[in-house]
Each structure stands twice: as structure tokens, then as C-alpha cells.
């Protein structure tokens, strides 16, 4: 799997651009803050997924409970 297929959602960035972005992130946040940022991002994504599952289950449950009208 090439780097372009991994980062295809970024719109055709080359290897040099990706390296520059990673270096800029390291300079701005530092090596100690990046794991904290990744953990926070992971928790946020997990909460979003849980909320969407809950809403989906509520909608599906309410559709099953409603009698069909003719």
C-alpha cells in the first residue's frame, strides 16, 4: 500500500508535503503533546460513535413500536 493511497482523502498530497506537515505539527505541539492530542481525538471519536449508535437504536426501536397504518 503506497503513501498516496493511505492519504488519498487529503487530495493528492505527495510524500514531501506529508513530511512537511508532520514536521510542522511536531514543531507546534512538541513530542510530548502529540500522544495527549491523539488520546483526546480518539475519545471524541468514540463518544461520537456511541451517540450515533444510540440515536440509531432509538429510531429503529421507535419504528418497531409504531403500528402500521392502513
Tab-separated table of C-alpha atoms in Angstrom:
chain	number	residue	atom	x	y	z
A	1	UNK	CA	0.000	0.000	0.000
A	2	UNK	CA	1.585	3.241	-1.062
A	3	UNK	CA	1.534	6.512	0.877
A	4	UNK	CA	-0.748	8.105	-1.717
A	5	UNK	CA	-3.464	5.503	-1.138
A	6	UNK	CA	-3.229	5.926	2.618
A	7	UNK	CA	-3.598	9.708	2.385
A	8	UNK	CA	-5.951	9.781	-0.613
A	9	UNK	CA	-8.517	11.749	1.398
A	10	UNK	CA	-6.051	14.649	1.573
A	11	UNK	CA	-6.329	15.347	-2.144
A	12	UNK	CA	-3.191	14.233	-3.906
A	13	UNK	CA	-0.513	15.264	-1.425
A	14	UNK	CA	2.920	13.969	-2.211
A	15	UNK	CA	5.410	12.472	0.204
A	16	UNK	CA	7.255	15.753	0.667
A	17	UNK	CA	4.092	17.616	1.648
A	18	UNK	CA	3.150	14.932	4.172
A	19	UNK	CA	6.621	15.068	5.745
A	20	UNK	CA	6.425	18.868	5.973
A	21	UNK	CA	3.006	18.694	7.632
A	22	UNK	CA	4.250	16.143	10.185
A	23	UNK	CA	7.296	18.288	10.952
A	24	UNK	CA	5.122	21.382	11.387
A	25	UNK	CA	2.872	19.503	13.811
A	26	UNK	CA	5.934	18.369	15.771
A	27	UNK	CA	7.223	21.942	15.938
A	28	UNK	CA	3.894	23.442	17.015
A	29	UNK	CA	2.866	20.871	19.610
A	30	UNK	CA	6.055	19.080	20.592
A	31	UNK	CA	6.607	15.370	21.000
A	32	UNK	CA	5.078	15.235	24.488
A	33	UNK	CA	1.734	16.775	23.499
A	34	UNK	CA	1.023	14.657	20.414
A	35	UNK	CA	0.010	11.481	22.350
A	36	UNK	CA	-2.303	13.592	24.520
A	37	UNK	CA	-3.892	15.120	21.435
A	38	UNK	CA	-4.314	11.686	19.846
A	39	UNK	CA	-5.965	10.313	23.005
A	40	UNK	CA	-8.350	13.254	23.124
A	41	UNK	CA	-9.200	12.818	19.460
A	42	UNK	CA	-9.794	9.090	19.989
A	43	UNK	CA	-12.104	9.748	22.945
A	44	UNK	CA	-14.045	12.305	20.932
A	45	UNK	CA	-14.481	9.913	18.015
A	46	UNK	CA	-15.564	7.132	20.384
A	47	UNK	CA	-18.171	9.381	22.034
A	48	UNK	CA	-19.470	10.426	18.608
A	49	UNK	CA	-19.796	6.797	17.508
A	50	UNK	CA	-21.605	5.873	20.734
A	51	UNK	CA	-24.007	8.779	20.324
A	52	UNK	CA	-24.787	7.868	16.718
A	53	UNK	CA	-25.368	4.229	17.697
A	54	UNK	CA	-27.706	5.324	20.474
A	55	UNK	CA	-29.696	7.579	18.142
A	56	UNK	CA	-29.854	4.845	15.502
A	57	UNK	CA	-31.118	2.326	18.075
A	58	UNK	CA	-33.734	4.800	19.324
A	59	UNK	CA	-35.015	5.444	15.808
A	60	UNK	CA	-35.110	1.744	14.945
A	61	UNK	CA	-36.854	0.964	18.237
A	62	UNK	CA	-39.486	3.624	17.716
A	63	UNK	CA	-40.149	2.362	14.180
A	64	UNK	CA	-40.708	-1.176	15.502
A	65	UNK	CA	-43.052	0.038	18.248
A	66	UNK	CA	-45.330	2.031	15.947
A	67	UNK	CA	-48.240	0.091	14.461
A	68	UNK	CA	-48.555	0.262	10.718
A	69	UNK	CA	-51.446	2.367	9.478
A	70	UNK	CA	-53.601	1.295	6.531
